[in-house]
XYZ file of N, CA, C and O in Angstrom:
860
model
N -13.503 15.455 14.284
C -13.298 16.121 12.975
C -12.665 15.006 12.061
O -11.989 14.087 12.541
N -12.621 15.333 10.791
C -11.863 14.473 9.778
C -11.472 15.377 8.685
O -12.072 16.461 8.428
N -10.449 14.874 8.074
C -9.866 15.663 6.813
C -10.317 14.905 5.562
O -10.268 13.781 5.369
N -10.691 15.770 4.491
C -10.730 15.258 3.151
C -9.308 15.726 2.657
O -8.685 16.576 3.274
N -9.029 15.221 1.449
C -7.768 15.678 0.827
C -7.716 17.269 0.597
O -6.713 17.892 0.835
N -8.848 17.683 0.207
C -8.895 19.168 0.035
C -8.683 20.053 1.293
O -7.899 20.874 1.341
N -9.327 19.566 2.361
C -9.334 20.297 3.630
C -7.818 20.143 4.232
O -7.356 20.995 4.868
N -7.249 18.954 4.042
C -5.919 18.738 4.619
C -4.955 19.641 3.838
O -3.976 20.194 4.465
N -4.965 19.659 2.523
C -4.109 20.428 1.721
C -4.179 21.948 2.200
O -3.375 22.694 2.348
N -5.496 22.371 2.357
C -5.808 23.832 2.694
C -5.153 24.100 4.041
O -4.578 25.201 4.268
N -5.378 23.120 5.015
C -4.708 23.373 6.375
C -3.284 23.439 6.334
O -2.550 24.276 7.002
N -2.583 22.621 5.512
C -1.145 22.668 5.447
C -0.583 24.017 4.847
O 0.254 24.586 5.294
N -1.407 24.454 3.763
C -0.998 25.736 3.176
C -1.353 26.877 4.044
O -0.574 27.883 4.237
N -2.382 26.831 4.877
C -2.741 27.830 5.985
C -1.624 27.907 7.015
O -1.131 28.983 7.381
N -1.155 26.729 7.529
C -0.043 26.867 8.467
C 1.105 27.312 7.935
O 2.026 27.969 8.591
N 1.450 26.872 6.722
C 2.838 27.306 6.183
C 2.837 28.673 5.555
O 3.901 29.258 5.220
N 1.547 29.088 5.241
C 1.357 30.341 4.548
C 2.277 30.405 3.125
O 2.893 31.239 2.736
N 1.941 29.160 2.488
C 2.886 28.953 1.317
C 1.767 28.401 0.303
O 1.286 27.328 0.352
N 1.659 29.168 -0.908
C 0.827 28.840 -1.983
C 1.748 28.753 -3.348
O 1.090 28.645 -4.393
N 3.180 28.587 -3.193
C 4.011 28.600 -4.282
C 3.727 27.327 -5.097
O 3.396 26.213 -4.473
N 3.739 27.510 -6.298
C 3.244 26.329 -7.304
C 4.041 24.918 -6.986
O 3.373 23.903 -6.922
N 5.406 25.056 -6.943
C 6.155 23.772 -6.669
C 5.740 23.080 -5.357
O 5.646 21.968 -5.238
N 5.578 23.977 -4.271
C 5.197 23.565 -2.952
C 3.856 22.896 -3.032
O 3.661 21.573 -2.459
N 2.933 23.484 -3.642
C 1.572 22.843 -3.741
C 1.535 21.488 -4.498
O 0.866 20.526 -4.164
N 2.419 21.405 -5.361
C 2.521 20.141 -6.294
C 2.989 19.053 -5.441
O 2.821 17.909 -5.859
N 3.614 19.349 -4.366
C 4.288 18.143 -3.491
C 3.313 17.885 -2.269
O 3.584 17.018 -1.526
N 2.200 18.536 -2.075
C 1.310 18.345 -0.975
C 0.893 16.867 -0.916
O 0.777 16.345 0.259
N 0.516 16.133 -2.022
C 0.094 14.883 -1.968
C 1.263 13.908 -1.495
O 1.102 12.984 -0.666
N 2.593 14.376 -1.895
C 3.783 13.568 -1.266
C 3.857 13.616 0.248
O 4.298 12.642 0.743
N 3.567 14.762 0.727
C 3.723 15.032 2.249
C 2.760 14.093 2.970
O 2.870 13.497 3.984
N 1.584 14.008 2.305
C 0.374 13.165 2.838
C 0.738 11.742 2.762
O 0.606 10.929 3.945
N 1.268 11.160 1.672
C 1.617 9.822 1.470
C 2.724 9.450 2.375
O 2.752 8.320 2.963
N 3.579 10.283 2.612
C 4.822 10.036 3.498
C 4.423 9.796 4.788
O 4.843 8.877 5.516
N 3.495 10.667 5.338
C 3.031 10.519 6.809
C 2.105 9.242 6.776
O 2.258 8.513 7.756
N 1.379 8.943 5.827
C 0.569 7.600 5.872
C 1.470 6.498 6.026
O 1.211 5.560 6.888
N 2.469 6.349 5.332
C 3.585 5.375 5.260
C 4.196 5.326 6.757
O 4.402 4.159 7.248
N 4.447 6.539 7.238
C 5.078 6.428 8.664
C 4.149 5.731 9.660
O 4.575 4.986 10.448
N 2.879 6.225 9.539
C 1.902 5.700 10.560
C 1.537 4.267 10.295
O 1.622 3.475 11.470
N 1.432 3.731 9.124
C 1.304 2.393 8.801
C 2.318 1.464 9.440
O 2.169 0.365 9.780
N 3.655 1.909 9.264
C 4.729 1.162 9.820
C 5.154 1.282 11.357
O 5.744 0.567 11.921
N 4.502 2.368 11.932
C 4.860 2.640 13.294
C 3.873 2.184 14.285
O 3.918 2.023 15.473
N 2.573 1.931 13.748
C 1.413 1.465 14.659
C 0.761 0.312 14.053
O 0.481 0.227 12.785
N 0.401 -0.751 14.888
C -0.190 -1.822 14.414
C -1.642 -1.737 14.593
O -2.037 -1.884 15.875
N -2.525 -1.374 13.687
C -3.937 -1.356 13.760
C -4.591 -2.657 13.353
O -4.415 -3.166 12.265
N -5.548 -3.166 14.169
C -6.203 -4.394 13.792
C -7.073 -4.127 12.517
O -7.361 -4.913 11.652
N -7.426 -2.801 12.315
C -8.394 -2.451 11.204
C -7.710 -2.702 9.913
O -8.356 -2.965 8.830
N -6.293 -2.904 9.898
C -5.550 -2.828 8.703
C -4.882 -4.398 8.551
O -3.850 -4.610 8.028
N -5.829 -5.268 9.109
C -5.404 -6.583 8.945
C -6.416 -7.344 7.854
O -7.662 -6.897 7.732
N -5.977 -8.296 7.126
C -6.695 -8.860 5.993
C -6.342 -10.291 5.870
O -5.173 -10.825 6.229
N -7.502 -11.051 5.410
C -7.254 -12.508 5.169
C -7.514 -12.680 3.663
O -8.408 -12.183 3.102
N -6.551 -13.316 3.079
C -6.868 -13.805 1.645
C -6.560 -15.338 1.450
O -5.689 -15.882 2.208
N -7.196 -15.987 0.582
C -7.055 -17.461 0.357
C -6.449 -17.715 -1.086
O -6.697 -16.831 -1.873
N -5.708 -18.740 -1.206
C -5.033 -19.026 -2.419
C -4.748 -20.504 -2.340
O -5.343 -21.281 -1.733
N -3.899 -21.007 -3.155
C -3.299 -22.334 -3.092
C -1.868 -22.369 -3.698
O -1.432 -21.772 -4.481
N -1.206 -23.393 -3.085
C 0.205 -23.625 -3.605
C -0.007 -24.495 -4.859
O -1.043 -24.972 -5.142
N 0.973 -24.484 -5.661
C 0.961 -25.325 -6.809
C 2.084 -26.379 -6.750
O 3.104 -26.114 -6.242
N 1.694 -27.619 -6.942
C 2.498 -28.637 -6.794
C 3.799 -28.514 -7.571
O 3.892 -28.036 -8.818
N 5.014 -28.794 -6.873
C 6.202 -28.576 -7.298
C 6.813 -27.118 -7.628
O 7.844 -26.976 -8.172
N 6.020 -26.172 -7.190
C 6.329 -24.782 -7.231
C 6.514 -24.313 -5.823
O 5.666 -24.183 -5.061
N 7.761 -23.837 -5.507
C 8.135 -23.484 -4.191
C 7.904 -21.918 -3.944
O 8.078 -21.483 -2.942
N 7.157 -21.228 -4.812
C 6.984 -19.840 -4.765
C 5.493 -19.469 -4.604
O 4.658 -20.221 -5.226
N 5.094 -18.642 -3.794
C 3.681 -18.182 -3.602
C 3.578 -16.613 -3.743
O 4.409 -16.001 -3.123
N 2.709 -16.150 -4.542
C 2.554 -14.742 -4.724
C 2.298 -13.883 -3.504
O 1.462 -14.330 -2.641
N 2.985 -12.698 -3.418
C 2.602 -11.868 -2.332
C 1.545 -10.784 -2.801
O 1.577 -10.265 -3.949
N 0.558 -10.556 -1.960
C -0.508 -9.606 -2.313
C 0.143 -8.180 -2.612
O 1.212 -7.810 -1.933
N -0.522 -7.485 -3.545
C 0.116 -6.173 -3.848
C 0.058 -5.131 -2.685
O 0.994 -4.245 -2.669
N -0.881 -5.304 -1.698
C -0.876 -4.345 -0.648
C -0.303 -4.926 0.633
O -0.570 -4.274 1.826
N 0.557 -5.972 0.494
C 1.138 -6.607 1.653
C 2.148 -5.786 2.382
O 2.959 -5.131 1.695
N 2.081 -5.690 3.727
C 3.090 -5.062 4.467
C 3.951 -6.109 5.459
O 5.095 -5.956 5.413
N 3.176 -6.903 6.160
C 3.792 -7.872 7.022
C 2.887 -8.962 7.354
O 1.627 -8.845 7.145
N 3.318 -10.193 7.604
C 2.627 -11.411 7.858
C 2.233 -11.473 9.307
O 2.903 -11.136 10.356
N 1.011 -12.067 9.611
C 0.637 -12.529 10.914
C 0.561 -13.945 10.891
O 1.014 -14.521 11.938
N 0.084 -14.616 9.918
C 0.231 -16.079 9.821
C 0.022 -16.610 8.352
O -0.585 -15.857 7.475
N 0.533 -17.683 8.063
C 0.279 -18.409 6.728
C 0.006 -19.804 7.107
O 0.923 -20.511 7.729
N -0.963 -20.392 6.547
C -1.494 -21.723 6.839
C -1.836 -22.460 5.572
O -2.284 -21.767 4.614
N -1.751 -23.808 5.604
C -2.161 -24.637 4.453
C -3.142 -25.547 5.112
O -3.281 -25.807 6.282
N -4.163 -26.083 4.205
C -5.040 -27.117 4.658
C -4.539 -28.490 4.137
O -4.392 -28.585 2.890
N -4.274 -29.346 4.992
C -3.550 -30.658 4.677
C -4.463 -31.668 5.160
O -4.629 -31.875 6.403
N -5.136 -32.353 4.356
C -6.128 -33.401 4.794
C -7.209 -32.893 5.653
O -7.323 -33.612 6.750
N -7.745 -31.828 5.351
C -8.767 -31.215 6.233
C -8.167 -30.539 7.517
O -9.010 -29.993 8.347
N -6.929 -30.706 7.827
C -6.287 -30.108 8.957
C -5.698 -28.734 8.539
O -4.806 -28.761 7.550
N -5.832 -27.746 9.351
C -5.119 -26.422 9.106
C -3.722 -26.568 9.829
O -3.645 -26.854 11.038
N -2.752 -26.365 9.042
C -1.397 -26.376 9.564
C -0.803 -25.130 9.252
O -0.632 -24.588 8.203
N -0.147 -24.397 10.336
C 0.485 -23.181 10.221
C 2.025 -23.345 9.797
O 2.659 -24.042 10.591
N 2.454 -22.521 8.965
C 3.858 -22.552 8.561
C 4.635 -21.560 9.275
O 3.972 -20.550 9.767
N 5.839 -21.899 9.709
C 6.738 -21.077 10.623
C 7.344 -20.097 9.522
O 8.061 -20.594 8.642
N 7.388 -18.775 9.956
C 8.119 -17.760 9.083
C 9.517 -17.795 9.570
O 9.899 -17.633 10.713
N 10.432 -17.968 8.496
C 11.878 -17.922 8.729
C 12.532 -17.092 7.849
O 12.020 -16.498 6.964
N 14.018 -16.931 8.056
C 14.731 -16.223 7.126
C 14.879 -16.992 5.914
O 14.768 -18.209 5.843
N 15.119 -16.325 4.794
C 15.256 -16.874 3.405
C 16.364 -18.023 3.482
O 16.231 -19.089 2.851
N 17.445 -17.512 4.099
C 18.654 -18.598 4.075
C 18.249 -19.884 4.850
O 18.508 -20.928 4.437
N 17.470 -19.792 5.956
C 17.018 -20.936 6.723
C 16.128 -21.806 5.832
O 16.352 -23.013 5.788
N 15.228 -21.189 5.047
C 14.199 -21.813 4.267
C 14.970 -22.731 3.190
O 14.772 -23.843 2.883
N 15.935 -22.092 2.568
C 16.714 -22.686 1.454
C 17.664 -23.757 1.958
O 17.919 -24.781 1.342
N 18.259 -23.553 3.122
C 19.307 -24.613 3.691
C 18.385 -25.731 4.193
O 18.842 -26.903 4.182
N 17.219 -25.583 4.779
C 16.479 -26.697 5.229
C 16.053 -27.637 4.162
O 16.068 -28.864 4.410
N 15.798 -26.988 2.974
C 15.559 -27.898 1.784
C 16.196 -27.424 0.627
O 15.704 -26.774 -0.273
N 17.510 -27.844 0.587
C 18.394 -27.355 -0.609
C 18.051 -27.865 -1.965
O 18.466 -27.292 -2.925
N 17.252 -28.970 -1.989
C 16.975 -29.483 -3.347
C 15.528 -29.202 -3.650
O 14.655 -29.963 -3.245
N 15.232 -28.129 -4.316
C 13.861 -27.723 -4.609
C 13.005 -28.802 -5.373
O 11.798 -28.775 -5.517
N 13.740 -29.719 -6.085
C 13.016 -30.661 -6.965
C 12.409 -31.810 -6.239
O 11.516 -32.543 -6.551
N 12.826 -31.905 -4.799
C 12.188 -32.825 -3.811
C 11.042 -32.239 -3.212
O 11.162 -31.083 -2.651
N 10.024 -32.877 -3.158
C 8.784 -32.308 -2.730
C 8.349 -32.865 -1.314
O 8.831 -33.968 -1.044
N 7.482 -32.179 -0.745
C 6.920 -32.657 0.642
C 5.973 -31.785 1.135
O 5.426 -30.774 0.403
N 5.447 -31.952 2.248
C 4.410 -31.011 2.894
C 4.991 -29.719 3.424
O 6.033 -29.780 4.144
N 4.741 -28.506 2.979
C 5.404 -27.355 3.486
C 5.392 -27.193 4.954
O 4.318 -27.525 5.699
N 6.528 -26.622 5.615
C 6.596 -26.477 6.999
C 7.042 -24.987 7.259
O 6.658 -24.387 8.297
N 7.815 -24.351 6.397
C 8.383 -23.082 6.614
C 8.061 -22.182 5.305
O 7.872 -22.644 4.305
N 8.182 -20.886 5.668
C 8.080 -19.869 4.447
C 8.900 -18.660 4.802
O 9.262 -18.320 6.010
N 9.195 -17.777 3.813
C 9.924 -16.650 4.067
C 9.550 -15.625 2.872
O 9.068 -16.091 1.858
N 9.789 -14.351 3.137
C 9.728 -13.330 2.027
C 10.810 -13.505 1.167
O 11.908 -13.066 1.514
N 10.667 -13.903 -0.014
C 11.800 -14.149 -0.994
C 12.175 -12.795 -1.759
O 13.310 -12.555 -1.835
N 11.264 -12.183 -2.207
C 11.489 -10.802 -2.948
C 10.199 -10.166 -2.835
O 9.232 -10.394 -2.148
N 10.077 -9.022 -3.531
C 8.906 -8.068 -3.445
C 7.613 -8.885 -3.834
O 6.566 -8.595 -3.294
N 7.660 -9.786 -4.774
C 6.523 -10.433 -5.359
C 6.256 -11.776 -4.850
O 5.177 -12.351 -5.051
N 7.210 -12.435 -4.176
C 6.979 -13.827 -3.684
C 7.448 -14.141 -2.399
O 8.447 -13.682 -1.893
N 6.726 -15.189 -1.835
C 7.203 -15.823 -0.614
C 7.875 -17.201 -1.263
O 7.459 -17.614 -2.253
N 8.727 -17.700 -0.406
C 9.283 -19.108 -0.751
C 8.863 -20.064 0.258
O 8.992 -19.622 1.434
N 8.497 -21.202 -0.055
C 7.985 -22.171 0.695
C 8.906 -23.396 0.814
O 9.513 -23.732 -0.192
N 9.051 -24.069 1.981
C 9.857 -25.193 2.106
C 9.324 -26.229 3.045
O 8.754 -25.859 4.115
N 9.297 -27.565 2.748
C 9.688 -28.103 1.295
C 8.887 -27.562 0.312
O 7.740 -27.008 0.437
N 9.365 -27.816 -1.089
C 8.584 -27.471 -2.159
C 7.247 -28.290 -2.150
O 7.284 -29.575 -1.856
N 6.121 -27.732 -2.218
C 4.774 -28.554 -2.060
C 4.700 -29.722 -3.021
O 5.000 -29.625 -4.177
N 4.152 -30.743 -2.453
C 3.931 -32.017 -3.181
C 2.538 -32.055 -3.557
O 2.042 -33.170 -4.309
N 1.727 -30.945 -3.416
C 0.252 -31.008 -3.791
C -0.110 -29.555 -3.887
O 0.464 -28.652 -3.428
N -1.361 -29.402 -4.343
C -2.084 -28.091 -4.479
C -2.690 -27.757 -3.161
O -3.845 -28.060 -3.150
N -2.063 -27.274 -2.151
C -2.577 -27.042 -0.837
C -3.357 -25.769 -0.810
O -2.929 -24.623 -1.205
N -4.623 -25.731 -0.286
C -5.277 -24.486 0.055
C -4.451 -23.554 1.092
O -3.896 -24.188 1.915
N -4.384 -22.303 0.776
C -3.510 -21.482 1.685
C -4.451 -20.344 2.159
O -5.329 -19.809 1.391
N -4.167 -19.892 3.331
C -4.781 -18.736 3.967
C -3.693 -17.893 4.541
O -2.918 -18.319 5.355
N -3.588 -16.604 3.983
C -2.645 -15.696 4.517
C -3.359 -14.533 5.347
O -4.203 -13.847 4.848
N -2.909 -14.435 6.621
C -3.359 -13.303 7.446
C -2.354 -12.265 7.454
O -1.215 -12.567 8.044
N -2.591 -10.976 7.143
C -1.580 -10.095 7.026
C -2.014 -8.701 7.220
O -3.060 -8.217 7.304
N -0.933 -7.849 7.410
C -1.076 -6.340 7.735
C -0.940 -5.705 6.383
O -0.053 -6.014 5.633
N -2.041 -5.055 5.826
C -2.012 -4.604 4.530
C -1.813 -3.015 4.546
O -2.279 -2.272 5.515
N -1.560 -2.515 3.420
C -1.408 -1.028 3.109
C -2.676 -0.618 2.393
O -2.978 -1.000 1.254
N -3.451 0.118 3.147
C -4.871 0.559 2.454
C -4.556 1.721 1.541
O -3.335 2.304 1.428
N -5.605 2.043 0.694
C -5.517 3.083 -0.309
C -5.058 4.385 0.358
O -5.809 4.628 1.352
N -4.265 5.202 -0.194
C -3.957 6.528 0.235
C -5.191 7.503 0.089
O -6.045 7.231 -0.748
N -5.171 8.453 0.984
C -6.102 9.537 0.820
C -6.023 10.193 -0.448
O -6.767 10.695 -1.152
N -4.700 10.202 -1.012
C -4.519 10.948 -2.304
C -4.859 10.153 -3.453
O -4.862 10.640 -4.585
N -5.356 8.938 -3.211
C -5.680 8.005 -4.380
C -7.142 8.113 -4.839
O -7.544 7.751 -5.961
N -7.928 8.781 -4.038
C -9.358 8.953 -4.266
C -9.736 10.377 -4.695
O -8.814 11.221 -5.017
N -10.984 10.696 -4.705
C -11.333 12.009 -4.851
C -11.046 13.018 -3.817
O -10.781 12.558 -2.717
N -10.737 14.283 -4.190
C -10.247 15.245 -3.241
C -11.272 15.487 -2.053
O -10.894 15.746 -1.104
N -12.581 15.174 -2.348
C -13.573 15.185 -1.234
C -13.746 14.006 -0.343
O -14.553 13.880 0.462
N -12.997 12.878 -0.687
C -13.210 11.653 0.073
C -12.223 11.673 1.306
O -11.470 12.474 1.573
N -12.510 10.592 2.111
C -11.820 10.413 3.410
C -11.336 8.988 3.479
O -11.657 8.194 2.702
N -10.453 8.693 4.456
C -9.952 7.405 4.739
C -10.007 7.193 6.206
O -10.408 8.158 6.945
N -9.743 5.961 6.667
C -9.799 5.733 8.077
C -8.842 6.499 8.761
O -9.130 7.056 9.951
N -7.592 6.735 8.208
C -6.558 7.694 9.138
C -7.185 9.147 9.025
O -6.994 9.809 10.019
N -7.666 9.595 7.888
C -8.073 10.982 7.996
C -9.222 11.225 8.750
O -9.434 12.419 9.236
N -10.017 10.187 9.152
C -11.241 10.253 10.042
C -10.812 9.995 11.421
O -11.305 10.747 12.442
N -10.028 9.022 11.713
C -9.741 8.555 13.046
C -8.425 9.133 13.646
O -8.130 8.959 14.839
N -7.461 9.526 12.769
C -6.167 10.047 13.178
C -5.841 11.249 12.381
O -4.780 11.567 11.907
N -6.854 12.224 12.397
C -6.640 13.454 11.491
C -5.364 14.240 11.935
O -4.831 14.823 10.990
N -5.201 14.466 13.235
C -4.170 15.334 13.626
C -2.791 14.796 13.500
O -1.729 15.358 13.211
N -2.669 13.422 13.629
C -1.414 12.718 13.407
C -1.034 12.861 11.869
O 0.100 13.209 11.590
N -2.183 12.752 10.972
C -1.820 12.949 9.549
C -1.462 14.308 9.231
O -0.561 14.601 8.483
N -2.002 15.348 9.982
C -1.870 16.708 9.614
C -0.487 17.051 10.091
O 0.307 17.715 9.327
N -0.105 16.834 11.284
C 1.130 17.244 11.828
C 2.324 16.547 11.138
O 3.374 17.091 11.001
N 2.091 15.182 10.838
C 3.174 14.527 10.111
C 3.406 15.205 8.711
O 4.657 15.352 8.346
N 2.265 15.525 7.992
C 2.453 16.128 6.759
C 3.109 17.575 6.949
O 3.908 18.000 6.015
N 2.797 18.198 7.892
C 3.212 19.501 8.249
C 4.785 19.504 8.404
O 5.479 20.402 8.045
N 5.288 18.431 9.085
C 6.729 18.334 9.378
C 7.492 18.176 7.918
O 8.376 18.783 7.650
N 6.968 17.297 6.982
C 7.430 17.167 5.665
C 7.432 18.364 4.907
O 8.385 18.776 4.113
N 6.366 19.258 5.145
C 6.197 20.359 4.400
C 7.236 21.418 4.858
O 7.894 22.133 4.003
N 7.495 21.472 6.076
C 8.515 22.529 6.483
C 9.932 22.028 6.224
O 10.786 22.918 5.937
N 10.099 20.756 6.187
C 11.513 20.370 5.844
C 11.591 20.706 4.323
O 12.790 21.054 3.930
N 10.581 20.448 3.532
C 10.672 20.793 2.205
C 11.018 22.312 1.982
O 11.898 22.689 1.037
N 10.368 23.133 2.733
C 10.661 24.549 2.741
C 11.956 24.908 3.311
O 12.360 26.187 3.324
N 12.712 24.056 3.968
C 13.936 24.262 4.693
C 13.597 25.369 5.850
O 14.221 26.427 6.015
N 12.517 25.064 6.556
C 12.058 26.005 7.534
C 12.854 25.983 8.826
O 13.930 25.176 8.947
N 12.671 26.775 9.770
C 13.283 26.820 10.910
C 13.300 25.613 11.743
O 12.345 25.039 11.946
N 14.584 25.184 12.144
C 14.548 23.888 12.891
C 13.698 23.825 14.120
O 13.148 22.769 14.373
N 13.628 24.977 14.983
C 12.834 24.906 16.139
C 11.357 24.587 15.894
O 10.686 23.930 16.557
N 10.902 25.284 14.717
C 9.476 25.032 14.296
C 9.291 23.705 13.862
O 8.097 23.058 14.257
N 10.198 23.110 13.055
C 10.084 21.721 12.683
C 9.862 20.729 13.835
O 9.110 19.791 13.894
N 10.699 20.956 15.006
C 10.824 20.246 16.029
C 9.505 20.343 16.876
O 8.995 19.283 17.312
N 8.959 21.516 16.849
C 7.686 21.577 17.573
C 6.489 20.786 16.791
O 5.664 20.085 17.442
N 6.460 20.836 15.448
C 5.508 20.059 14.756
C 5.751 18.457 14.903
O 4.875 17.678 14.918
N 7.025 18.175 14.835
C 7.371 16.796 14.996
C 6.835 16.230 16.532
O 6.400 15.174 16.640
N 7.188 17.245 17.497
C 6.628 16.854 18.760
C 5.177 16.590 18.732
O 4.508 15.709 19.454
N 4.460 17.488 18.185
C 2.981 17.370 18.066
C 2.655 16.016 17.388
O 1.594 15.315 17.807
N 3.347 15.627 16.224
C 3.150 14.484 15.530
C 3.436 13.271 16.605
O 2.559 12.381 16.575
N 4.461 13.151 17.199
C 4.696 12.150 18.178
C 3.757 12.053 19.306
O 3.445 10.949 19.785
N 3.292 13.082 19.808
C 2.232 13.029 20.846
C 0.994 12.364 20.274
O 0.394 11.544 21.015
N 0.610 12.700 19.106
C -0.576 11.981 18.499
C -0.245 10.555 18.187
O -1.154 9.664 18.378
N 0.971 10.278 17.719
C 1.382 8.859 17.567
C 1.344 8.001 18.849
O 0.942 6.859 18.897
N 1.680 8.692 19.987
C 1.610 7.954 21.268
C 0.202 7.591 21.518
O -0.044 6.455 21.959
N -0.722 8.497 21.263
C -2.168 8.180 21.473
C -2.564 7.078 20.520
O -3.520 6.188 21.020
N -2.214 6.992 19.333
C -2.579 6.057 18.400
C -2.033 4.666 18.836
O -2.804 3.650 18.748
N -0.736 4.611 19.253
C -0.093 3.435 19.620
C -0.872 2.787 20.865
O -1.028 1.670 21.090
N -1.291 3.697 21.710
C -2.126 3.252 22.842
C -3.487 2.583 22.522
O -3.871 1.590 23.046
N -4.011 3.211 21.449
C -5.224 2.588 21.026
C -4.869 1.381 20.198
O -5.625 0.244 20.404
N -4.181 1.492 19.233
C -3.867 0.404 18.263
C -3.186 -0.960 18.886
O -3.467 -2.045 18.504
N -2.308 -0.611 19.805
C -1.481 -1.731 20.277
C -1.829 -2.147 21.820
O -1.165 -3.080 22.376
N -2.645 -1.391 22.460
C -2.992 -1.724 23.842
C -4.500 -1.970 23.927
O -4.950 -3.076 24.241
N -5.216 -0.962 23.717
C -6.755 -1.128 23.872
C -7.366 -2.032 22.715
O -8.162 -2.776 23.037
N -7.029 -1.675 21.494
C -7.648 -2.475 20.426
C -7.166 -3.995 20.458
O -7.928 -4.830 20.128
N -5.856 -4.307 20.799
C -5.424 -5.690 20.648
C -5.619 -6.431 21.998
O -5.064 -7.579 21.962
N -5.996 -5.874 23.065
C -6.056 -6.563 24.384
C -7.137 -7.266 24.545
O -8.239 -7.054 24.121
N -7.023 -8.447 25.467
C -8.162 -9.201 25.806
C -8.411 -8.738 27.311
O -7.801 -9.174 28.349
N -9.479 -7.962 27.595
C -9.819 -7.421 28.841
C -10.201 -8.457 29.831
O -10.038 -8.404 31.045
N -10.801 -9.619 29.397
C -11.250 -10.715 30.269
C -10.073 -11.400 30.842
O -9.976 -11.654 32.041
N -9.112 -11.709 29.980
C -7.905 -12.408 30.444
C -6.857 -11.422 31.154
O -6.274 -11.932 32.120
N -6.626 -10.374 30.508
C -5.467 -9.439 30.878
C -5.938 -8.376 31.681
O -5.071 -7.593 32.396
N -7.273 -8.019 31.880
C -7.599 -6.846 32.425
C -7.596 -5.795 31.573
O -7.047 -5.721 30.543
N -8.100 -4.555 31.901
C -8.100 -3.434 31.065
C -6.635 -2.797 31.010
O -5.933 -2.896 31.973
N -6.158 -2.412 29.926
C -4.836 -1.979 29.716
C -4.727 -0.635 30.516
O -5.551 0.086 30.585
N -3.592 -0.589 31.271
C -3.286 0.628 32.157
C -1.945 1.154 31.723
O -0.921 0.470 31.663
N -1.985 2.393 31.492
C -0.734 3.155 31.098
C -0.940 4.496 31.424
O -2.036 5.056 31.531
N 0.040 5.424 31.652
C -0.151 6.825 32.069
C -0.844 7.604 30.965
O -0.584 7.333 29.698
N -1.736 8.367 31.182
C -2.416 9.140 30.229
C -1.537 10.291 29.707
O -0.864 10.890 30.420
N -1.499 10.454 28.382
C -0.717 11.392 27.694
C -1.626 12.560 27.154
O -2.790 12.360 26.933
C-alpha cells in the first residue's frame, strides 16, 4: 500500500479520533517531523545525488545545495585528473591554510555554515567540482494532497506510526499508548535500516548476502 497526503491525514485522524481544528492544522507538521527523523536515521541510496559546479579562483567558499544533508565525497578535476578532497573540521581547514590570500590546489574542505563549504588551500584556479551527497527530497506535504513520495510508497507504516507518535504527543495522550506507537515506529525503522544500510548498500559478490536476525 501507499499513502497520499489525504489518506495519511485521514488515517491519523481515524486512529486519534480527533477532528479538532487546531489538531487538524498541525497534521502536516507531524508528517514533516517524521520524514526528517527517517531521513536522518536511515541511509537510503535512493536519496543520493551528484551535482557539478566549479571553484572560483581566489575564493575559498563553495555553495552548499539547498537540499543538502551530508557529504559522501567532494572532488575537483585537476589537469584531467579527479582528486578527492578530504572532509575535515572547520578549525583544521583554517589552521592548515591560515592565510586565505595564498592560493594552491585544494586538498581539504569542511561545512563552514548553512550555505557554504570552506576549501583549503584557497583555489588557485577555476576547478570543476563534483559533489556526491545525501539530499533531502521534497516532503509529501509539499505537493498535491493526492500525490505520493518514495517514503509514502515504500515506507508507509514508518511514516504513519511516526506521525501518530507526534500526534499523540501533541494531544498530551496517555504515555503507554505513545510508547506503543513509538515501538511500532521503531519496528518499521529497523526493517528500513536493514534494507537501506544492509541489503541496498551491500556487495553480494564480495561480501556475500547480508545476514541478520529477521524482525
